[in-house]
N, CA, C and O atoms as a MOPAC input file, in Angstrom:
PM7 MOZYME 1SCF
protein

 N     48.87500 1   144.72900 1    98.76600 1
 C     49.89000 1   143.63300 1    99.02900 1
 C     49.97900 1   142.34900 1    99.35500 1
 O     51.02300 1   141.85100 1    99.77400 1
 N     48.63300 1   141.55500 1    99.15100 1
 C     48.36600 1   140.66700 1    99.45000 1
 C     49.11500 1   139.76400 1    98.22000 1
 O     50.04400 1   138.96800 1    98.35100 1
 N     48.39700 1   140.15600 1    96.98400 1
 C     48.40300 1   139.36800 1    95.52400 1
 C     50.58400 1   139.70300 1    95.57400 1
 O     50.95400 1   138.81500 1    94.80600 1
 N     51.24500 1   140.08000 1    95.81500 1
 C     52.89400 1   140.31500 1    96.44100 1
 C     53.15700 1   138.61400 1    96.75500 1
 O     53.39800 1   137.62300 1    96.06500 1
 N     52.94900 1   138.92200 1    98.28400 1
 C     53.06400 1   138.41300 1    99.50000 1
 C     53.11500 1   136.40200 1    99.10200 1
 O     53.85200 1   135.57600 1    99.64000 1
 N     51.75600 1   136.08800 1    97.70000 1
 C     51.26300 1   135.07900 1    97.72200 1
 C     52.63500 1   134.99400 1    96.47500 1
 O     53.34400 1   133.98900 1    96.51100 1
 N     52.89300 1   135.94400 1    95.55500 1
 C     53.41900 1   135.23700 1    94.39700 1
 C     54.88800 1   135.30600 1    94.96000 1
 O     55.75900 1   135.12200 1    94.10900 1
 N     55.30600 1   135.53600 1    96.22600 1
 C     56.55300 1   135.17100 1    96.54500 1
 C     56.51700 1   133.84200 1    96.81900 1
 O     57.25200 1   133.06300 1    96.21100 1
 N     55.43200 1   133.32900 1    98.01600 1
 C     55.55600 1   132.42300 1    98.37600 1
 C     54.93400 1   131.00300 1    97.45600 1
 O     55.01400 1   129.78200 1    97.32300 1
 N     54.57900 1   131.67600 1    97.19600 1
 C     54.38500 1   130.55300 1    95.57700 1
 C     55.97600 1   130.36100 1    94.64000 1
 O     56.31800 1   129.47000 1    93.86300 1
 N     56.67400 1   131.54400 1    95.08600 1
 C     57.62600 1   131.09200 1    94.04400 1
 C     58.86900 1   130.74300 1    94.99800 1
 O     59.96900 1   130.64400 1    94.45400 1
 N     58.80100 1   130.60900 1    95.95600 1
 C     59.93700 1   129.78900 1    97.15900 1
 C     59.02700 1   128.55700 1    97.05900 1
 O     59.38800 1   127.77700 1    96.17800 1
 N     58.15500 1   128.26400 1    97.60800 1
 C     57.55300 1   126.89500 1    97.21600 1
 C     57.88800 1   126.02000 1    95.70800 1
 O     58.17500 1   124.82300 1    95.70800 1
 N     57.80600 1   126.73000 1    94.65500 1
 C     58.33500 1   126.48700 1    93.67400 1
 C     59.65200 1   126.08500 1    93.42400 1
 O     59.94200 1   125.38400 1    92.45500 1
 N     60.27800 1   126.39600 1    94.05400 1
 C     62.36300 1   126.95700 1    93.77200 1
 C     62.22700 1   125.48100 1    94.90000 1
 O     62.80600 1   124.44400 1    94.57700 1
 N     61.56900 1   125.54300 1    95.95100 1
 C     61.74700 1   124.11200 1    97.05100 1
 C     61.46200 1   122.83700 1    96.34300 1
 O     62.11300 1   121.80200 1    96.48600 1
 N     60.30000 1   123.02000 1    95.46800 1
 C     60.30400 1   121.31800 1    94.79400 1
 C     60.94600 1   121.35500 1    93.92000 1
 O     61.31100 1   120.21000 1    93.65600 1
 N     61.47700 1   122.31300 1    93.01400 1
 C     62.41000 1   121.76000 1    91.87900 1
 C     63.70600 1   121.50400 1    92.74500 1
 O     64.39800 1   120.62300 1    92.23500 1
 N     64.19700 1   121.99400 1    93.83800 1
 C     65.44600 1   121.87900 1    94.09400 1
 C     64.86600 1   120.38600 1    94.82200 1
 O     65.83000 1   119.64800 1    95.03000 1
 N     64.01300 1   119.98100 1    95.10400 1
 C     64.16400 1   118.08500 1    95.82700 1
 C     64.03400 1   117.55700 1    94.38300 1
 O     64.93500 1   116.78600 1    94.05500 1
 N     63.34700 1   117.74700 1    93.70800 1
 C     63.45900 1   116.98600 1    92.68500 1
 C     64.32100 1   117.11400 1    92.19400 1
 O     64.33600 1   116.02400 1    91.62200 1
 N     65.54000 1   117.78100 1    91.75000 1
 C     66.43500 1   117.36300 1    91.75800 1
 C     67.70600 1   116.90400 1    92.54700 1
 O     68.85400 1   117.05800 1    92.13000 1
 N     67.45300 1   116.47100 1    93.43400 1
 C     68.10000 1   116.31700 1    94.57100 1
 C     67.59300 1   114.75900 1    94.34200 1
 O     68.50900 1   113.94200 1    94.43300 1
 N     66.43600 1   114.27600 1    94.09300 1
 C     65.96900 1   113.12800 1    94.21000 1
 C     66.89300 1   112.26300 1    92.41300 1
 O     67.74400 1   111.40000 1    92.20100 1
 N     66.23000 1   112.97200 1    91.76900 1
 C     66.56000 1   112.49800 1    90.39300 1
 C     68.39500 1   112.15900 1    90.16500 1
 O     69.09700 1   111.27700 1    89.67100 1
 N     68.55300 1   113.37600 1    90.81900 1
 C     70.54000 1   113.63200 1    90.33600 1
 C     71.50300 1   112.85700 1    91.12000 1
 O     72.55900 1   112.39600 1    90.68800 1
 N     70.91200 1   112.72200 1    92.66500 1
 C     72.15700 1   113.03800 1    94.13300 1
 C     71.95100 1   111.53400 1    94.18000 1
 O     70.89200 1   110.90800 1    94.20400 1
 N     73.09700 1   111.13600 1    94.18700 1
 C     73.47500 1   108.97800 1    94.02600 1
 C     74.50400 1   109.54000 1    94.90700 1
 O     75.29200 1   110.48400 1    94.86100 1
 N     74.09900 1   108.29000 1    95.99900 1
 C     74.77500 1   108.95400 1    97.40000 1
 C     76.01700 1   107.65100 1    96.88500 1
 O     76.09100 1   106.99500 1    95.84500 1
 N     76.77700 1   107.66200 1    97.98200 1
 C     78.20200 1   106.49500 1    97.86200 1
 C     78.05000 1   105.65300 1    98.75400 1
 O     77.40200 1   105.73000 1    99.79800 1
 N     78.96800 1   104.41600 1    98.12600 1
 C     78.68000 1   103.15200 1    99.32900 1
 C     78.75800 1   103.51200 1   101.56500 1
 O     78.09000 1   103.18100 1   102.54400 1
 N     80.07500 1   104.38900 1   101.26200 1
 C     79.66400 1   104.88500 1   102.47100 1
 C     78.77600 1   105.82600 1   103.07000 1
 O     78.79800 1   105.88500 1   104.29900 1
 N     78.04300 1   106.53300 1   102.47900 1
 C     76.85500 1   106.82200 1   102.79500 1
 C     75.60600 1   106.40000 1   102.99300 1
 O     74.81300 1   107.10400 1   103.61900 1
 N     75.24300 1   105.14600 1   102.46700 1
 C     74.42600 1   104.09500 1   102.58800 1
 C     74.46900 1   103.76600 1   104.07000 1
 O     75.33800 1   103.89000 1   104.93300 1
 N     72.68300 1   103.09900 1   104.05800 1
 C     72.86200 1   102.11800 1   105.42800 1
 C     73.20200 1   100.73700 1   105.33500 1
 O     73.27100 1   100.24800 1   104.20800 1
 N     73.37500 1   100.18300 1   106.11700 1
 C     73.92400 1    99.08000 1   106.33100 1
 C     73.32500 1    98.01000 1   104.99500 1
 O     73.90600 1    97.24200 1   104.22800 1
 N     71.88900 1    98.40500 1   105.17300 1
 C     71.20000 1    97.30800 1   104.46800 1
 C     71.62700 1    97.58000 1   102.64200 1
 O     72.16500 1    96.93400 1   101.74300 1
 N     71.05700 1    98.82000 1   102.81000 1
 C     71.64400 1    99.62900 1   100.72500 1
 C     73.23300 1    99.20400 1   100.84200 1
 O     73.66900 1    98.72800 1    99.79300 1
 N     73.98500 1    99.27100 1   101.70600 1
 C     74.89800 1    99.18000 1   101.05600 1
 C     75.59800 1    97.20500 1   100.88300 1
 O     76.49300 1    96.84000 1   100.12100 1
 N     74.88000 1    96.41100 1   101.76600 1
 C     74.78700 1    95.05100 1   101.40000 1
 C     74.53100 1    95.03200 1   100.06300 1
 O     75.30700 1    94.72600 1    99.15800 1
 N     73.28700 1    95.41200 1    99.98800 1
 C     73.00500 1    94.75900 1    98.59200 1
 C     73.92500 1    95.53200 1    97.31000 1
 O     74.08900 1    94.89100 1    96.27200 1
 N     74.44300 1    96.76700 1    97.42100 1
 C     75.44900 1    97.48400 1    96.67600 1
 C     75.98600 1    96.80900 1    96.92800 1
 O     75.82100 1    95.84700 1    96.17800 1
 N     76.91700 1    96.57900 1    97.90500 1
 C     77.84400 1    95.49000 1    97.57500 1
 C     77.73400 1    94.04200 1    96.42700 1
 O     78.37900 1    93.70800 1    95.43300 1
 N     76.61300 1    93.47300 1    97.15100 1
 C     76.45300 1    91.91400 1    96.24400 1
 C     76.33200 1    92.26900 1    94.98100 1
 O     76.47300 1    91.43800 1    94.08400 1
 N     76.09800 1    93.34700 1    94.78000 1
 C     75.42100 1    94.16500 1    92.95200 1
 C     77.04800 1    94.05000 1    92.63900 1
 O     77.46600 1    93.47100 1    91.63600 1
 N     77.62500 1    94.46600 1    93.29400 1
 C     78.69200 1    94.96100 1    92.54600 1
 C     80.11900 1    93.84400 1    92.69400 1
 O     80.96400 1    93.62300 1    91.82600 1
 N     80.07000 1    93.49600 1    93.52600 1
 C     80.66600 1    91.89400 1    92.94300 1
 C     80.75300 1    91.26500 1    92.08600 1
 O     81.71800 1    90.58600 1    91.73500 1
 N     79.87300 1    91.37300 1    91.66700 1
 C     79.67600 1    90.41300 1    90.59000 1
 C     80.16300 1    90.99600 1    89.25100 1
 O     80.24600 1    90.34400 1    88.21000 1
 N     80.51700 1    92.47100 1    89.41100 1
 C     80.92300 1    92.94600 1    88.10900 1
 C     82.84300 1    93.21100 1    88.04700 1
 O     83.40900 1    94.00500 1    87.29500 1
 N     83.48400 1    92.33300 1    89.01800 1
 C     84.53100 1    92.78600 1    89.35600 1
 C     85.28400 1    91.68600 1    88.38200 1
 O     84.72800 1    90.63700 1    88.05700 1
 N     86.22900 1    91.94300 1    88.07900 1
 C     87.52700 1    91.47200 1    87.17400 1
 C     88.62700 1    90.78100 1    87.85100 1
 O     88.67900 1    91.20600 1    89.00500 1
 N     89.35700 1    90.06600 1    87.67200 1
 C     90.44500 1    89.50200 1    87.91500 1
 C     91.27200 1    90.57800 1    87.41200 1
 O     90.86900 1    91.12100 1    86.38300 1
 N     92.57100 1    91.07900 1    88.03800 1
 C     93.30900 1    91.74100 1    88.08800 1
 C     92.93900 1    93.34200 1    88.01500 1
 O     93.85300 1    94.11900 1    87.73900 1
 N     91.69500 1    93.81900 1    88.24200 1
 C     91.59300 1    95.24800 1    88.74200 1
 C     92.16800 1    95.46400 1    89.60800 1
 O     92.45900 1    94.73900 1    90.56000 1
 N     92.50000 1    96.88400 1    89.31400 1
 C     93.35800 1    98.12800 1    90.49600 1
 C     92.84600 1    98.15500 1    91.87600 1
 O     91.83000 1    98.81700 1    92.08800 1
 N     93.38000 1    97.56200 1    92.78100 1
 C     93.16900 1    98.81700 1    94.28900 1
 C     92.28500 1    99.39600 1    94.18400 1
 O     91.14500 1    99.15800 1    94.58400 1
 N     92.76700 1   100.41700 1    93.51500 1
 C     92.12000 1   102.32300 1    93.54700 1
 C     90.64100 1   101.65000 1    93.09900 1
 O     89.61900 1   101.75000 1    93.77800 1
 N     90.74800 1   100.92800 1    91.78300 1
 C     89.31300 1   100.83200 1    91.09100 1
 C     88.29200 1   100.37300 1    91.64100 1
 O     87.23800 1   101.00700 1    91.59900 1
 N     88.38700 1    99.20700 1    92.25500 1
 C     87.46300 1    98.50200 1    93.61100 1
 C     87.39900 1    99.20700 1    94.96100 1
 O     86.46300 1    98.90900 1    95.70300 1
 N     88.15400 1    99.96700 1    95.29600 1
 C     87.74600 1   101.47900 1    96.29100 1
 C     86.79800 1   102.20000 1    96.14700 1
 O     85.93500 1   102.53700 1    96.95700 1
 N     87.01800 1   102.59600 1    94.51800 1
 C     86.07300 1   103.49000 1    93.95800 1
 C     84.73300 1   103.19900 1    93.42200 1
 O     84.02600 1   103.93600 1    92.73300 1
 N     84.41000 1   101.57600 1    94.00200 1
 C     83.94800 1   101.39100 1    93.30700 1
 C     82.73400 1   101.41200 1    94.52300 1
 O     81.75300 1   102.13400 1    94.70000 1
 N     83.25700 1   100.35300 1    95.19800 1
 C     82.74800 1    99.49000 1    96.70100 1
 C     82.52000 1   100.67700 1    97.80400 1
 O     81.43900 1   100.87100 1    98.35900 1
 N     83.83200 1   101.52100 1    98.06000 1
 C     84.08700 1   102.48800 1    99.06400 1
 C     84.43300 1   102.12500 1    99.99600 1
 O     84.52500 1   100.90100 1    99.90300 1
 N     84.76200 1   102.51300 1   101.10100 1
 C     85.86400 1   101.99500 1   102.55000 1
 C     85.38500 1   100.79100 1   102.84100 1
 O     84.17200 1   100.58000 1   102.85800 1
 N     86.08200 1   100.07100 1   103.04500 1
 C     86.51300 1    98.67000 1   103.37500 1
 C     85.82400 1    98.10100 1   105.09500 1
 O     86.35400 1    98.46600 1   106.14400 1
 N     85.06400 1    97.53200 1   105.06400 1
 C     84.65000 1    97.16800 1   107.08400 1
 C     86.35700 1    97.03100 1   107.51200 1
 O     87.02200 1    97.85500 1   108.14000 1
 N     86.79400 1    95.72800 1   106.95300 1
 C     87.94000 1    95.20100 1   107.75600 1
 C     88.88800 1    95.60400 1   106.46700 1
 O     88.54800 1    95.91200 1   105.32500 1
 N     89.78400 1    95.52700 1   106.87200 1
 C     91.73900 1    94.77300 1   106.18500 1
 C     92.81800 1    94.46100 1   106.64300 1
 O     93.55700 1    95.16200 1   107.33500 1
 N     92.99900 1    93.25900 1   106.24200 1
 C     94.64500 1    93.30300 1   106.52200 1
 C     95.66200 1    93.03900 1   105.12200 1
 O     95.53200 1    93.07200 1   103.89800 1
 N     96.51400 1    92.81900 1   105.91500 1
 C     98.04300 1    93.04700 1   104.71800 1
 C     99.67900 1    92.35500 1   105.52200 1
 O    100.23800 1    92.53800 1   106.60400 1
 N     99.96900 1    91.51800 1   104.29200 1
 C    101.29500 1    91.12800 1   104.95400 1
 C    102.26700 1    91.26300 1   103.37600 1
 O    102.00000 1    91.17500 1   102.17800 1
 N    103.10600 1    91.44000 1   103.94000 1
 C    104.08700 1    90.71500 1   102.84700 1
 C    105.10200 1    89.57400 1   102.36800 1
 O    106.30000 1    89.42100 1   102.60900 1
 N    104.10500 1    88.75000 1   101.52400 1
 C    105.19900 1    87.26500 1   101.45900 1
 C    106.18100 1    87.08300 1   100.21000 1
 O    106.08100 1    87.80800 1    99.22000 1
 N    106.89100 1    86.33000 1   100.29200 1
 C    107.31800 1    86.48200 1    98.48000 1
 C    107.66100 1    87.42800 1    98.13600 1
 O    107.01200 1    87.95400 1    97.23100 1
 N    108.48300 1    87.91200 1    98.50900 1
 C    108.18200 1    89.65700 1    98.04600 1
 C    107.17800 1    89.86900 1    96.87500 1
 O    107.25100 1    89.95300 1    95.64900 1
 N    106.16200 1    89.91900 1    97.87100 1
 C    104.71300 1    90.41500 1    96.84000 1
 C    103.77700 1    90.71800 1    98.16100 1
 O    103.65200 1    89.85200 1    99.02700 1
 N    103.17700 1    91.90100 1    98.25900 1
 C    102.13000 1    92.59200 1    98.82800 1
 C    101.16800 1    91.95400 1    99.03400 1
 O    100.93000 1    91.50200 1    97.91400 1
 N    100.08300 1    91.41500 1    99.97800 1
 C     99.15900 1    91.21200 1    99.91700 1
 C     98.11000 1    91.79600 1   101.02100 1
 O     98.29700 1    92.04800 1   102.21100 1
 N     96.97500 1    91.91900 1   100.23800 1
 C     96.55200 1    92.80100 1   101.01900 1
 C     94.40600 1    92.13100 1   100.51400 1
 O     93.97700 1    91.73600 1    99.43000 1
 N     93.61900 1    92.31500 1   101.94700 1
 C     92.46100 1    91.53900 1   102.10000 1
 C     91.97900 1    92.86900 1   102.75400 1
 O     92.42900 1    93.55000 1   103.67500 1
 N     90.67500 1    93.01100 1   101.76800 1
 C     89.34800 1    93.81800 1   102.07000 1
 C     87.89800 1    93.45000 1   102.09700 1
 O     87.10300 1    93.11200 1   101.22000 1
 N     87.83600 1    93.58100 1   103.05300 1
 C     86.02700 1    92.67900 1   103.49700 1
 C     84.82100 1    93.92800 1   103.45400 1
 O     84.61300 1    95.00700 1   104.00800 1
 N     84.32200 1    93.24300 1   102.65600 1
 C     82.72500 1    94.26600 1   102.41000 1
 C     82.21800 1    93.32400 1   102.72800 1
 O     82.63400 1    92.23400 1   102.33700 1
 N     80.87000 1    93.47700 1   103.75900 1
 C     79.63900 1    93.38900 1   103.98500 1
 C     78.90000 1    92.74700 1   102.66200 1
 O     79.04100 1    93.25100 1   101.54800 1
 N     78.10900 1    91.59600 1   102.90500 1
 C     77.53600 1    91.32200 1   101.88700 1
 C     76.25200 1    90.30100 1   102.46500 1
 O     75.22900 1    90.03500 1   101.83400 1
 N     76.51800 1    89.94500 1   103.47500 1
 C     75.42200 1    89.24700 1   103.88300 1
 C     75.38200 1    89.23000 1   105.29400 1
 O     76.48700 1    89.16000 1   105.83200 1
 N     74.06200 1    89.29100 1   106.28100 1
 C     73.15100 1    89.62700 1   107.42100 1
 C     73.26600 1    87.71100 1   108.00000 1
 O     72.89800 1    86.65200 1   107.49300 1
 N     73.97700 1    88.09300 1   109.29000 1
 C     74.22700 1    86.96800 1   109.94300 1
 C     73.30100 1    86.98000 1   111.39700 1
 O     72.79400 1    85.94600 1   111.83100 1
 N     73.19600 1    87.96800 1   111.90400 1
 C     72.17900 1    88.19000 1   112.76800 1
 C     72.78000 1    89.84900 1   113.33000 1
 O     73.88600 1    90.39100 1   113.33200 1
 N     71.17900 1    90.31600 1   113.84500 1
 C     71.23300 1    91.70600 1   114.61800 1
 C     71.87000 1    92.04600 1   115.77400 1
 O     71.35700 1    92.07700 1   116.89300 1
 N     72.65600 1    92.22400 1   115.57200 1
 C     73.18800 1    93.11900 1   116.96600 1
 C     74.40600 1    93.62900 1   116.73400 1
 O     75.58000 1    93.50800 1   117.08500 1
 N     73.63300 1    94.31200 1   115.93900 1
 C     73.88300 1    95.73500 1   115.54800 1
 C     75.97000 1    96.15000 1   115.17900 1
 O     76.64400 1    97.17500 1   115.08300 1
 N     76.19800 1    94.85500 1   115.10200 1
 C     77.81200 1    94.70700 1   114.34000 1
 C     78.02400 1    94.01500 1   113.53800 1
 O     77.59900 1    92.86100 1   113.50500 1
 N     79.26100 1    94.92800 1   112.05600 1
 C     79.15600 1    94.05400 1   111.05900 1
 C     80.63100 1    93.45300 1   111.47800 1
 O     81.50000 1    94.25400 1   111.82200 1
 N     80.95100 1    91.84200 1   111.44600 1
 C     81.59000 1    91.13600 1   111.37800 1
 C     82.38300 1    90.44700 1   110.73500 1
 O     81.65900 1    90.05900 1   109.81800 1
 N     83.76800 1    89.83900 1   110.49100 1
 C     84.38100 1    89.25100 1   109.25700 1
 C     83.20100 1    87.90100 1   108.60500 1
 O     83.11600 1    87.44300 1   107.46500 1
 N     82.60500 1    87.64200 1   109.56200 1
 C     81.58900 1    86.55000 1   108.62000 1
 C     80.14400 1    86.89000 1   107.89900 1
 O     79.10900 1    86.31600 1   107.56000 1
 N     80.71000 1    88.11200 1   107.88700 1
 C     78.88100 1    89.00000 1   107.00100 1
 C     79.33600 1    89.30000 1   106.29900 1
 O     78.46300 1    89.62800 1   105.49500 1
 N     80.79000 1    89.59300 1   105.64500 1
 C     81.46600 1    89.82700 1   104.44400 1
 C     82.40500 1    88.74200 1   103.49700 1
 O     82.91700 1    87.68800 1   103.87300 1
 N     82.44800 1    89.33900 1   102.21500 1
 C     83.17500 1    88.77700 1   101.38900 1
 C     84.36300 1    89.32600 1   101.50600 1
 O     84.40000 1    90.55000 1   101.37300 1
 N     85.66700 1    88.58500 1   101.78700 1
 C     86.52700 1    88.78100 1   101.40100 1
 C     87.39800 1    89.32600 1    99.84100 1
 O     87.12300 1    88.57500 1    98.90500 1
 N     88.28600 1    90.38700 1    99.49700 1
 C     88.99500 1    90.24400 1    98.22400 1
 C     90.20000 1    90.41500 1    98.26800 1
 O     90.59600 1    91.23500 1    99.09700 1
 N     91.12600 1    89.77300 1    97.47700 1
 C     92.73500 1    89.47400 1    98.18700 1
 C     93.15300 1    90.18500 1    96.82600 1
 O     92.51300 1    90.04800 1    95.78300 1
 N     94.32700 1    90.97700 1    96.95900 1
 C     94.97000 1    91.60200 1    95.53200 1
 C     96.41200 1    91.02700 1    96.64100 1
 O     96.66200 1    90.76500 1    97.81700 1
 N     97.05300 1    91.07600 1    95.27500 1
 C     98.75300 1    90.72400 1    95.46900 1
 C     99.41900 1    92.05200 1    94.74700 1
 O     99.24600 1    92.00500 1    93.52900 1
 N    100.02700 1    93.04300 1    95.12000 1
 C    100.40000 1    94.12300 1    94.71000 1
 C     99.82600 1    94.88700 1    93.83200 1
 O    100.02200 1    95.18100 1    92.65200 1
 N     98.83300 1    95.23600 1    94.91000 1
 C     97.21900 1    96.07300 1    94.45200 1
 C     96.99100 1    95.51800 1    92.94100 1
 O     97.23300 1    96.21100 1    91.95300 1
 N     96.45700 1    94.08500 1    92.87300 1
 C     95.90100 1    93.89100 1    91.66100 1
 C     95.13600 1    92.53400 1    92.85900 1
 O     95.57300 1    91.88200 1    93.80700 1
 N     93.38600 1    92.66400 1    91.89800 1
 C     92.59600 1    92.06000 1    92.70500 1
 C     92.66100 1    90.30600 1    91.97800 1
 O     92.35200 1    89.82700 1    90.88700 1
 N     93.19400 1    89.79700 1    93.17200 1
 C     93.46300 1    87.93800 1    92.24100 1
 C     92.18100 1    87.09100 1    92.71300 1
 O     92.22600 1    85.87500 1    92.52800 1
 N     91.22200 1    87.56500 1    93.21600 1
 C     90.58000 1    85.93300 1    94.09800 1
 C     89.42400 1    87.31000 1    95.22500 1
 O     89.49200 1    88.46600 1    95.64400 1
 N     88.44600 1    86.05500 1    95.23000 1
 C     87.59500 1    86.88500 1    96.19700 1
 C     86.48600 1    85.81000 1    96.31600 1
 O     85.92500 1    85.20300 1    95.40400 1
 N     86.26400 1    85.69700 1    97.92000 1
 C     85.44400 1    84.96000 1    98.45100 1
 C     85.46000 1    83.77500 1    99.27500 1
 O     86.29700 1    83.19500 1    98.58300 1
 N     85.28300 1    83.18000 1    99.93300 1
 C     85.52600 1    82.32700 1   100.89900 1
 C     86.84400 1    82.04800 1   101.21600 1
 O     87.70600 1    82.46200 1   101.99100 1
 N     86.66900 1    80.93700 1   100.08000 1
 C     88.36800 1    80.60800 1   100.19000 1
 C     89.50200 1    81.65100 1   100.18300 1
 O     90.53900 1    81.49900 1   100.82800 1
 N     89.23500 1    82.72200 1    99.40800 1
 C     89.84900 1    83.34800 1    99.48000 1
 C     90.79600 1    83.67000 1   100.97900 1
 O     91.83900 1    83.02700 1   101.10700 1
 N     90.43200 1    84.58600 1   101.99300 1
 C     91.01600 1    84.31300 1   102.91600 1
 C     91.71000 1    82.90900 1   103.50100 1
 O     92.73100 1    82.97600 1   104.18600 1
 N     91.18200 1    81.84200 1   103.23200 1
 C     92.06600 1    80.71900 1   104.01500 1
 C     92.87800 1    81.09600 1   102.84800 1
 O     92.57900 1    79.90400 1   102.76400 1
 N     93.33500 1    81.35600 1   102.21500 1
 C     94.17700 1    81.31700 1   100.81800 1
 C     95.46300 1    81.98700 1   101.76700 1
 O     96.45700 1    81.42200 1   102.22300 1
 N     94.98200 1    83.55800 1   101.87900 1
 C     95.62500 1    84.22000 1   102.62900 1
 C     96.34900 1    83.98600 1   104.01100 1
 O     97.48200 1    84.41000 1   104.23800 1
 N     95.62600 1    83.30500 1   104.86800 1
 C     95.68500 1    82.99700 1   106.33400 1
 C     97.22800 1    82.25500 1   105.71300 1
 O     98.38400 1    82.66300 1   105.82100 1
 N     96.80700 1    81.31900 1   105.20400 1
 C     97.78200 1    79.88300 1   104.89500 1
 C     99.20500 1    80.75400 1   103.99700 1
 O    100.26500 1    80.13200 1   103.92400 1
 N     99.13000 1    81.96300 1   103.45500 1
 C    100.55800 1    81.78900 1   102.77400 1
 C    101.69400 1    82.00300 1   103.35000 1
 O    101.63500 1    83.20000 1   103.06800 1
 N    102.17200 1    81.96400 1   103.61900 1
 C    103.57600 1    82.03800 1   104.70200 1
 C    105.12600 1    82.98100 1   102.88600 1
 O    105.20200 1    83.22800 1   101.68300 1
 N    105.84100 1    83.03400 1   104.15400 1
 C    107.08900 1    83.54200 1   103.64100 1
 C    107.65000 1    82.43600 1   102.50500 1
 O    107.87900 1    82.80400 1   101.35300 1
 N    107.80900 1    81.32600 1   102.85300 1
 C    108.57200 1    80.11300 1   102.43300 1
 C    107.92300 1    79.05800 1   101.60200 1
 O    108.29500 1    78.63800 1   100.50600 1
 N    106.97100 1    78.73000 1   102.25800 1
 C    105.76800 1    77.87500 1   101.95800 1
 C    105.29700 1    77.40100 1   100.94900 1
 O    105.65200 1    76.32100 1   100.47700 1
 N    104.44400 1    78.13000 1   100.48300 1
 C    103.41100 1    78.27200 1   100.13300 1
 C    103.58900 1    79.28900 1    99.11100 1
 O    104.21400 1    80.28300 1    99.47800 1
 N    103.03800 1    79.25200 1    97.50200 1
 C    103.66100 1    80.50900 1    96.60600 1
 C    101.42300 1    80.97600 1    96.89800 1
 O    100.52000 1    80.41800 1    97.52200 1
 N    101.51000 1    82.17300 1    96.06300 1
 C    100.44300 1    82.88500 1    96.55600 1
 C    100.00500 1    82.53900 1    95.02400 1
 O    100.95000 1    82.46500 1    94.23800 1
 N     98.52500 1    82.28500 1    94.42200 1
 C     97.89300 1    81.44900 1    92.67000 1
 C     97.34000 1    82.70200 1    92.46500 1
 O     96.37800 1    82.95000 1    93.19100 1
 N     97.69900 1    83.62500 1    91.62500 1
 C     97.47200 1    84.65400 1    91.41200 1
 C     96.40600 1    84.29200 1    90.06900 1
 O     96.27200 1    85.09200 1    89.14300 1
 N     95.84600 1    83.26500 1    90.10900 1
 C     95.44600 1    82.51600 1    88.56200 1
 C     96.02900 1    82.54500 1    87.14000 1
 O     95.38900 1    82.64300 1    86.09300 1
 N     97.43700 1    82.43700 1    87.30100 1
 C     98.40800 1    82.01600 1    86.53000 1
 C     98.62700 1    80.64200 1    86.15000 1
 O     98.13000 1    79.90400 1    87.00100 1
 N     99.21400 1    79.96000 1    85.14000 1
 C     99.36400 1    78.70300 1    85.55100 1
 C    101.07800 1    78.89600 1    85.15500 1
 O    101.76000 1    79.58900 1    84.40000 1
 N    101.31300 1    77.61200 1    86.37000 1
 C    102.96900 1    77.65700 1    86.58500 1
 C    103.71400 1    77.28300 1    85.40000 1
 O    103.64400 1    76.07000 1    85.59600 1
 N    104.21300 1    77.35600 1    84.58400 1
 C    104.82800 1    76.72600 1    83.55000 1
 C    106.38300 1    76.28400 1    83.89600 1
 O    107.06300 1    75.70300 1    83.05000 1

């Protein structure tokens, strides 16, 4: 009877080791599942891969849920800013906008990102200032 028990325990242990190895090799956490440190490093890396004109859905599928978001409608266009944490300021347990990089979308297309982007968004009004979408005015 003892040899059967040893074989069963050995088989269970081997199956467990195979399962753990598969999880470690195959499982890729989503940005929303990462610790803040890992997510911050991930966001920094993925921001370098973005391109102007990229669709909002594509960016969200790459970067996950934004830390903050703002939106407004100006000049018959919809503007949206998504903020993703990219740099640590102070250890207070709270992510703030100054620890994030803003991404600006116009009609669901990425038109800019970086600190100047948020200033552009804030100062865009309905009638005074056009939204720069990277195209030259002719």
